[in-house]
mmCIF file of C-alpha atoms in Angstrom:
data_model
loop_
_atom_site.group_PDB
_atom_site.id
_atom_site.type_symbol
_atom_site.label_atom_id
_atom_site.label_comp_id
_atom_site.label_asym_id
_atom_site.label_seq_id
_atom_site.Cartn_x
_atom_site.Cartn_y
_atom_site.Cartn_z
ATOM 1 C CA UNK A 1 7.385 -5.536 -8.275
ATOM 2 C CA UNK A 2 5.435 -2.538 -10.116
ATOM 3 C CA UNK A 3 3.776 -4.045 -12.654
ATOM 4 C CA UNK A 4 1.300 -2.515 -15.970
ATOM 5 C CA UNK A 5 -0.483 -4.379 -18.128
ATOM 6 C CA UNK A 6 -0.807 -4.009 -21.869
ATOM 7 C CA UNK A 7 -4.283 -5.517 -22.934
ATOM 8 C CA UNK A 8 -4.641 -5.234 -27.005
ATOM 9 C CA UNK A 9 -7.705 -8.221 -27.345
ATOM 10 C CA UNK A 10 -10.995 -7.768 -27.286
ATOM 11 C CA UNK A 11 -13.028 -9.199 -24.159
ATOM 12 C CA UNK A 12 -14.861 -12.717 -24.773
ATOM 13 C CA UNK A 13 -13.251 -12.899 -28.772
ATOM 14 C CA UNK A 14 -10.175 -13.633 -27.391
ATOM 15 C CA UNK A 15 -8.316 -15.373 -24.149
ATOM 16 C CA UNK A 16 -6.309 -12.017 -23.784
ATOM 17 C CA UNK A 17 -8.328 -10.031 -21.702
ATOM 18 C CA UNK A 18 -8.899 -12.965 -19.164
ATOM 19 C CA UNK A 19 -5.351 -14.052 -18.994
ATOM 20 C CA UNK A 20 -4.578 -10.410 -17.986
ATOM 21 C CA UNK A 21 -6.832 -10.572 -15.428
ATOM 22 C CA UNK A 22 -5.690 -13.844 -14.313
ATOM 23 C CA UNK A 23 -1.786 -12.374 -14.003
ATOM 24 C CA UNK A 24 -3.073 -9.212 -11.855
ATOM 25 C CA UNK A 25 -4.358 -11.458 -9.548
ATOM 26 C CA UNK A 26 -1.719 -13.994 -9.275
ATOM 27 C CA UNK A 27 0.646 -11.014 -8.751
ATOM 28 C CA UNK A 28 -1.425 -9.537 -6.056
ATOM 29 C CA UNK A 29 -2.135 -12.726 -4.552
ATOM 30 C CA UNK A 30 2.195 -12.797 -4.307
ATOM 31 C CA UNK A 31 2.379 -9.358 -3.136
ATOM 32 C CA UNK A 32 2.959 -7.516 -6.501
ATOM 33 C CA UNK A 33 1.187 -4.185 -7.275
ATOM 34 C CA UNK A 34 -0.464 -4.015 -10.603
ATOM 35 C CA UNK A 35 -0.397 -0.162 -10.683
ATOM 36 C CA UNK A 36 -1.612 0.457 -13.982
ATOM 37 C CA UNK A 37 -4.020 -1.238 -16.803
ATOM 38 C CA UNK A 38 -3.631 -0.101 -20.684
ATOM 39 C CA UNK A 39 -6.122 -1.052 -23.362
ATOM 40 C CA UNK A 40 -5.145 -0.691 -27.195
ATOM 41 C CA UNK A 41 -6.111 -2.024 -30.271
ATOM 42 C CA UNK A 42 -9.082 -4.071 -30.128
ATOM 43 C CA UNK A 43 -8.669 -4.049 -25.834
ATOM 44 C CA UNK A 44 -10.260 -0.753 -26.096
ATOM 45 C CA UNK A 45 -13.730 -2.993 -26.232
ATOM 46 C CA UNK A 46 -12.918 -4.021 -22.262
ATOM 47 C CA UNK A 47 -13.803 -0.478 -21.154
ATOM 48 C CA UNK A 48 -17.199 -0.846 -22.950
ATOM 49 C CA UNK A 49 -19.456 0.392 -19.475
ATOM 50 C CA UNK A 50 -22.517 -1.445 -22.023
ATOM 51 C CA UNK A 51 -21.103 -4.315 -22.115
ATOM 52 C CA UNK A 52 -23.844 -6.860 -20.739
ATOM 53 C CA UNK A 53 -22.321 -10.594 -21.151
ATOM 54 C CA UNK A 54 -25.473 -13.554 -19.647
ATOM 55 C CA UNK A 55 -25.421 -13.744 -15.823
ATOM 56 C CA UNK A 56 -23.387 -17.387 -15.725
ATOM 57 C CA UNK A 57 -20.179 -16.168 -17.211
ATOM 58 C CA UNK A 58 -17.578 -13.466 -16.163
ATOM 59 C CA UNK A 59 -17.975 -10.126 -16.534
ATOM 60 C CA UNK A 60 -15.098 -8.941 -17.743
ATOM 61 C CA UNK A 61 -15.541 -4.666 -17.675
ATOM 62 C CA UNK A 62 -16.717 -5.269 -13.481
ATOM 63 C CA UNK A 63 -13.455 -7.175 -13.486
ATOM 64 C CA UNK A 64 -11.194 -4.304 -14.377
ATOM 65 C CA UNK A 65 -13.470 -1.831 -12.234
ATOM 66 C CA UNK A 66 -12.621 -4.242 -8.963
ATOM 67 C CA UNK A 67 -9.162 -4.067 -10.147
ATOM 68 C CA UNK A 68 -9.494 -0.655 -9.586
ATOM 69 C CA UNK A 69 -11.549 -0.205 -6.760
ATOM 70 C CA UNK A 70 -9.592 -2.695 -4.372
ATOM 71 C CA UNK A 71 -5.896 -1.979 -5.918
ATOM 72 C CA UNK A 72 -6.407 1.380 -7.337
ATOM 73 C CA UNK A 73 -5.022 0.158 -10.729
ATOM 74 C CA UNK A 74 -5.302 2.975 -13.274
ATOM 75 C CA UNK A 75 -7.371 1.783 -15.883
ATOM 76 C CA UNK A 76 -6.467 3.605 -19.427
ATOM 77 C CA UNK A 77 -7.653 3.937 -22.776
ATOM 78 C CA UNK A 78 -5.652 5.161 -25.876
ATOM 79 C CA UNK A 79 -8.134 7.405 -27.207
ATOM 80 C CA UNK A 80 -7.607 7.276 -30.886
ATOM 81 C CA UNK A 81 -8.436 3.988 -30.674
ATOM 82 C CA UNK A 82 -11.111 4.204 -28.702
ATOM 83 C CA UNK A 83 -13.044 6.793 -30.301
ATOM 84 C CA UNK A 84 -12.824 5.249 -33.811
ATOM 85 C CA UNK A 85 -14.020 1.804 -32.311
ATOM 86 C CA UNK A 86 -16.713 4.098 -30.773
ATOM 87 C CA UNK A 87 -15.656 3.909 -26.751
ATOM 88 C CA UNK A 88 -16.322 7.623 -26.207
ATOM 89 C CA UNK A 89 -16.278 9.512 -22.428
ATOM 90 C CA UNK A 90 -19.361 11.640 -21.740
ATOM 91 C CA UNK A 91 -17.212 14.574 -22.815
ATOM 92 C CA UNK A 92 -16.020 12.977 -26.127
ATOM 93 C CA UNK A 93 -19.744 11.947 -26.933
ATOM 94 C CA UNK A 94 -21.104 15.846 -26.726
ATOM 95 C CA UNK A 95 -17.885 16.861 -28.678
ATOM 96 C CA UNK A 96 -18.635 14.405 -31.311
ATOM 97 C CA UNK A 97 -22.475 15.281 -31.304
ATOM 98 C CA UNK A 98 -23.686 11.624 -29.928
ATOM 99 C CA UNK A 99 -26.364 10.731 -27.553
ATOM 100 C CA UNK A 100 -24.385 8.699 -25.112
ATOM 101 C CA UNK A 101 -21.439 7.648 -23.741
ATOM 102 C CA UNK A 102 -20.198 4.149 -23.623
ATOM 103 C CA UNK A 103 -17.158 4.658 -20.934
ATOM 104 C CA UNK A 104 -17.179 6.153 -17.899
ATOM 105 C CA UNK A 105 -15.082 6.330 -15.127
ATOM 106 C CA UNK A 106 -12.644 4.338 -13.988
ATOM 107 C CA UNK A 107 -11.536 3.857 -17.089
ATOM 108 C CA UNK A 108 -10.281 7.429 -18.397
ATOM 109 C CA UNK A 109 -8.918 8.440 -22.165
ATOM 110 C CA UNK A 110 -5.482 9.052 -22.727
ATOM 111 C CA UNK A 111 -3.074 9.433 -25.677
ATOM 112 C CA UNK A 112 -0.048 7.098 -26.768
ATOM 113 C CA UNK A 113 2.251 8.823 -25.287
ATOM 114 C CA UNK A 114 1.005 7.565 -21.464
ATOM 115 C CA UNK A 115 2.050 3.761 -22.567
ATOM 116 C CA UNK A 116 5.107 4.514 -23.975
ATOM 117 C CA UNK A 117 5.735 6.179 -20.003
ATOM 118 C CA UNK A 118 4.134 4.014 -18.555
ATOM 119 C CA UNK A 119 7.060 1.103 -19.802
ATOM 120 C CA UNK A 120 9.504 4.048 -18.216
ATOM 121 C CA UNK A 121 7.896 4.051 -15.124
ATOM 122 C CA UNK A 122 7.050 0.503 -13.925
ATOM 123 C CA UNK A 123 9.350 -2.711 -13.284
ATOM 124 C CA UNK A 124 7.636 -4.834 -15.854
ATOM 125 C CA UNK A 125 4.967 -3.569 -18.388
ATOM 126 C CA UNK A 126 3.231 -7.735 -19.957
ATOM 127 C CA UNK A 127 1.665 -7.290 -23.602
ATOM 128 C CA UNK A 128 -1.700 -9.454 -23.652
ATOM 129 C CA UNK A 129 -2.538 -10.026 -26.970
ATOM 130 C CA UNK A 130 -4.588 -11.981 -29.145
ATOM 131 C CA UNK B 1 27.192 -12.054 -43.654
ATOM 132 C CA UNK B 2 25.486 -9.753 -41.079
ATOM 133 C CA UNK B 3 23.623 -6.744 -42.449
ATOM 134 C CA UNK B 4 24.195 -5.250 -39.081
ATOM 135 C CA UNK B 5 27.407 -3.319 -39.189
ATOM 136 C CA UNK B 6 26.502 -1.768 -35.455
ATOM 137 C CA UNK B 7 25.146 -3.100 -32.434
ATOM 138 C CA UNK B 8 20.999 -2.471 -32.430
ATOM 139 C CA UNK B 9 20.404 -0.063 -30.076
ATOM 140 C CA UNK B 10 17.317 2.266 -29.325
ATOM 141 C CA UNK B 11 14.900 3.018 -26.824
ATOM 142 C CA UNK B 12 12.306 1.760 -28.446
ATOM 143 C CA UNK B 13 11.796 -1.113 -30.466
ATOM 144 C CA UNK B 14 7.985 -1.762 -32.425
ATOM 145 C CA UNK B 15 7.382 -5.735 -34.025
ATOM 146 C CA UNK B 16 5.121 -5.492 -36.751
ATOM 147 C CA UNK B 17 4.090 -9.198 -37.375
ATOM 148 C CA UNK B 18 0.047 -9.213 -39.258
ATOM 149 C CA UNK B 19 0.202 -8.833 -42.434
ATOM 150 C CA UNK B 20 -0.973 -4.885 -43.640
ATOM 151 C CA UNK B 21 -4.650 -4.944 -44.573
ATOM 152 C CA UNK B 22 -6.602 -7.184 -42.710
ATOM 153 C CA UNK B 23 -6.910 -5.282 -39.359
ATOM 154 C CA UNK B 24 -5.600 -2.109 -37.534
ATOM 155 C CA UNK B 25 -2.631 -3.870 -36.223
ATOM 156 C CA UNK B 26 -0.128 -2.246 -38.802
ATOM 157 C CA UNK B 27 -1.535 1.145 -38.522
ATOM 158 C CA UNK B 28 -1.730 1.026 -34.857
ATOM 159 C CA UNK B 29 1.814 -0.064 -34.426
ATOM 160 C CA UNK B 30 3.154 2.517 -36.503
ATOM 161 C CA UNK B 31 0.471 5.243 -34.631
ATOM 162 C CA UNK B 32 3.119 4.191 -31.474
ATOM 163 C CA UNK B 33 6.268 4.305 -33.157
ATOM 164 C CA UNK B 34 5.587 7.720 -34.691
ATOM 165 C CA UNK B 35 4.181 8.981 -30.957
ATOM 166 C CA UNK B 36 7.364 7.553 -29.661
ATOM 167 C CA UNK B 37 9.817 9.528 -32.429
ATOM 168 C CA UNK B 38 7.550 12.593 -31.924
ATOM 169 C CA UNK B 39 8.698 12.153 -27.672
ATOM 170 C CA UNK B 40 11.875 12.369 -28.959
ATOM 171 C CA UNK B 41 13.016 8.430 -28.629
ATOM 172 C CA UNK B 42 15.342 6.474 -30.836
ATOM 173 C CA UNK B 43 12.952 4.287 -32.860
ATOM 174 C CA UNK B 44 13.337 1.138 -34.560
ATOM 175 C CA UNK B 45 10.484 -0.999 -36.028
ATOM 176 C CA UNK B 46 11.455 -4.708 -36.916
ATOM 177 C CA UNK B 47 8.708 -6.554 -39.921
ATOM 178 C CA UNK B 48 8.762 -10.655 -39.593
ATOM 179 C CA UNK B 49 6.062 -12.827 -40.403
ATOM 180 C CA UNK B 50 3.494 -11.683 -41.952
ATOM 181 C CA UNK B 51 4.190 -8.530 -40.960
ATOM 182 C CA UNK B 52 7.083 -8.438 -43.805
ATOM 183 C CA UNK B 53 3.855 -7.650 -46.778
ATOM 184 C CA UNK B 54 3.377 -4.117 -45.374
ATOM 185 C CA UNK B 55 7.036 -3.238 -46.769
ATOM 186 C CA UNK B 56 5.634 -4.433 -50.627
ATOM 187 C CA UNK B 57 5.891 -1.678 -52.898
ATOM 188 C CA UNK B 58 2.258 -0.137 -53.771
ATOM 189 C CA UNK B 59 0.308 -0.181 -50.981
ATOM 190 C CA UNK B 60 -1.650 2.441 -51.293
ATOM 191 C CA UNK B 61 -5.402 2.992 -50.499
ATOM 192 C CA UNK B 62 -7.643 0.021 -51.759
ATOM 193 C CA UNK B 63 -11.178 -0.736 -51.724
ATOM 194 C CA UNK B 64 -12.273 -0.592 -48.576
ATOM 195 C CA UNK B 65 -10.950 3.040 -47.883
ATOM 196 C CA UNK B 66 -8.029 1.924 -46.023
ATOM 197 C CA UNK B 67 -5.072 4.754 -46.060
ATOM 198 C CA UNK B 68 -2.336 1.602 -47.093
ATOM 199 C CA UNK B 69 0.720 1.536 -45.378
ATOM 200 C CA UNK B 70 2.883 3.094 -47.922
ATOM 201 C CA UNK B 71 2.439 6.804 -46.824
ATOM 202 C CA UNK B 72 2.859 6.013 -43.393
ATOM 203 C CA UNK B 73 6.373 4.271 -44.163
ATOM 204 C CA UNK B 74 7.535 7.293 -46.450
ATOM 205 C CA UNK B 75 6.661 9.256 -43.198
ATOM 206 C CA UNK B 76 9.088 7.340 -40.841
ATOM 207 C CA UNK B 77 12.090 8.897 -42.341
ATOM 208 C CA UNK B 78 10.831 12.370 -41.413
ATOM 209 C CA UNK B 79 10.281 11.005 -37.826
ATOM 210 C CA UNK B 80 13.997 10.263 -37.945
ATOM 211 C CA UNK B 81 12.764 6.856 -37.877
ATOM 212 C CA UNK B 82 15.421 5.319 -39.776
ATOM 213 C CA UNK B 83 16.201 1.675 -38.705
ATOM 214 C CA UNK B 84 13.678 -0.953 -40.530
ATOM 215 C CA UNK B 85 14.754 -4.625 -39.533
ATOM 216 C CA UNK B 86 13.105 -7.311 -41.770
ATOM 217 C CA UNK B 87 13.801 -11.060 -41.153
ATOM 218 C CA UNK B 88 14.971 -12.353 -43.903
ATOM 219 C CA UNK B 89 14.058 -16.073 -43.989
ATOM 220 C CA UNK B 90 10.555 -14.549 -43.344
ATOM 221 C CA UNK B 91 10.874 -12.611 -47.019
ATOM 222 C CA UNK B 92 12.270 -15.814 -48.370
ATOM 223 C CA UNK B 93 9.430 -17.929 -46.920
ATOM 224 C CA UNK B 94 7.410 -15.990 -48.581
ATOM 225 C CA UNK B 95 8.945 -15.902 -52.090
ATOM 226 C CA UNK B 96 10.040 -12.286 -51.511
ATOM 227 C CA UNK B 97 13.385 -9.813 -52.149
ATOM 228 C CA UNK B 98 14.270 -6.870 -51.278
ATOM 229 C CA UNK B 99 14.030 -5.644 -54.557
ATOM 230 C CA UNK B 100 10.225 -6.500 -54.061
ATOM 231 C CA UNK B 101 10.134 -3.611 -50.934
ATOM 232 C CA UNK B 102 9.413 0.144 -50.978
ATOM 233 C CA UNK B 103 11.987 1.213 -48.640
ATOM 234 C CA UNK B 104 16.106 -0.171 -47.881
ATOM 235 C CA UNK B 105 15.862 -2.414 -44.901
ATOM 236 C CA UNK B 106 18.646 -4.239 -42.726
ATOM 237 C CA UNK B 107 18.260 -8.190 -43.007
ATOM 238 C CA UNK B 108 18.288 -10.136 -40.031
ATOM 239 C CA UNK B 109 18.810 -13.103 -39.872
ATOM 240 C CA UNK B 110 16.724 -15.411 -37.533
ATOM 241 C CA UNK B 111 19.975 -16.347 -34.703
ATOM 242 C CA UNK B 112 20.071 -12.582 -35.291
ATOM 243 C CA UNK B 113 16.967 -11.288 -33.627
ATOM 244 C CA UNK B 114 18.049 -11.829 -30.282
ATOM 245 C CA UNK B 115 20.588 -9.494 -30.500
ATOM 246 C CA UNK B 116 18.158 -6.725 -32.189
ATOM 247 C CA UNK B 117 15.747 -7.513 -29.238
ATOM 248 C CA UNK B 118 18.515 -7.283 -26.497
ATOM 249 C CA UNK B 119 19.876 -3.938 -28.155
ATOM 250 C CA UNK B 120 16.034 -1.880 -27.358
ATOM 251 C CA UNK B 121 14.883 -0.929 -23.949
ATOM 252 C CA UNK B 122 11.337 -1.160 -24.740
ATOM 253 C CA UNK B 123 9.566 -3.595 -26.961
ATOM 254 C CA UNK B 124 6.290 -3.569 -28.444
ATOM 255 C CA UNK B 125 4.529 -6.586 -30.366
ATOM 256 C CA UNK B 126 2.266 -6.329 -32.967
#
């Protein structure tokens, strides 16, 4: 099965972030792909590349970037949320006249209209909310 | 009697279900529903819960500087976005009528939703 994920809580606030994780990994670990990885609503926070959470518990934002790495999940960010939560690309931060960038690749920017393909285009697309 | 005279159908079907001003849930649920009308898809948003408050009549912009959700539910007709659901024991739970809401909606009842569900390809839950 093709799965995507639908992440719309904020990492450590809320279970939803690491239950998503969880379910990628149980589906890989049965042979599923997890193909793609969208963040809305407060999940924008997940793609935070500043996020530094103590040594001793999970680190959520390496998570997704295994995710990636090992499965080639696309990891992506609806960008109206993102930039008014202030997750902003390299290129978003000089267009908005800000001194850095707090996401980076693999996680990329995209617009609304990506999620509402990507339930076209997978088997199953799993909402994790708060 | 059923308020729905023909069988929910769409390709897209949006749950609102916080209630309108306390977070971006509302507006961000709408954002989707408007993206998905602008792609050209056959939209339907359903309110229960909580979510049933957005649909009072005069919210506009409060303190806080929030926009208030009723512009952005005078805009859904224009985005041909024309089928509003609203559970109705969730309105009567909350001491509610429809004479109390901005725009006409189509009661459901709660044995009801299942079929509204079943009739949408997608779903999204907010």
């Amino acid at each position: 099965m093709r799965y995507a994920l639908l992440v719309l809580g904020g990492p450590y606030s809320h279970q939803a972030a690491h239950s998503a994780l969880r379910f990628a990994h149980a589906a890989i670990a049965r042979g599923h792909r997890v193909e793609t990885v969208f963040f809305y609503h407060d999940g924008v926070y997940n793609a935070s590349h500043l996020a530094a959470p103590p040594q001793d518990e999970p680190h959520l934002v390496d998570a997704w970037c295994d995710l990636q790495r090992t499965q080639g999940t696309a990891l992506q960010v609806c960008v109206a949320a993102a930039l008014r939560r202030g997750l902003l690309d390299a290129r978003e931060a000089e267009r908005h006249g800000k001194s850095g960038a707090s996401l980076e690749p693999p996680f990329e920017l995209t617009g609304l209209g990506q999620l509402l393909d990507i339930g076209q285009t997978h088997e199953r697309l799993i909402t994790f909310a708060p | 009697m059923s308020e729905i005279t023909e069988a929910p159908h769409g390709d897209l079907l949006v749950m609102l279900r916080h209630a309108p001003h306390g977070g971006l849930w509302l507006r961000e649920a709408l954002d989707l529903a408007l993206v998905g009308a602008a792609f050209g898809q056959s939209v339907s948003l359903l309110l229960m819960g909580d979510g049933v408050w957005a649909l009072l009549q005069g919210q506009g912009p409060g303190p806080l500087g929030q926009k208030g959700s009723q512009s952005t539910f005078e805009m859904l007709e224009m985005y041909d976005i024309e089928r509003l659901y609203v559970d109705v024991d969730s309105l009567e739970a909350r001491g509610l009528t429809r004479d109390d809401l901005l725009l006409p909606v189509i009661g459901v009842s709660t044995p009801e939703l299942s079929t509204v569900l079943a009739g949408h390809r997608q779903i999204f839950n907010f």
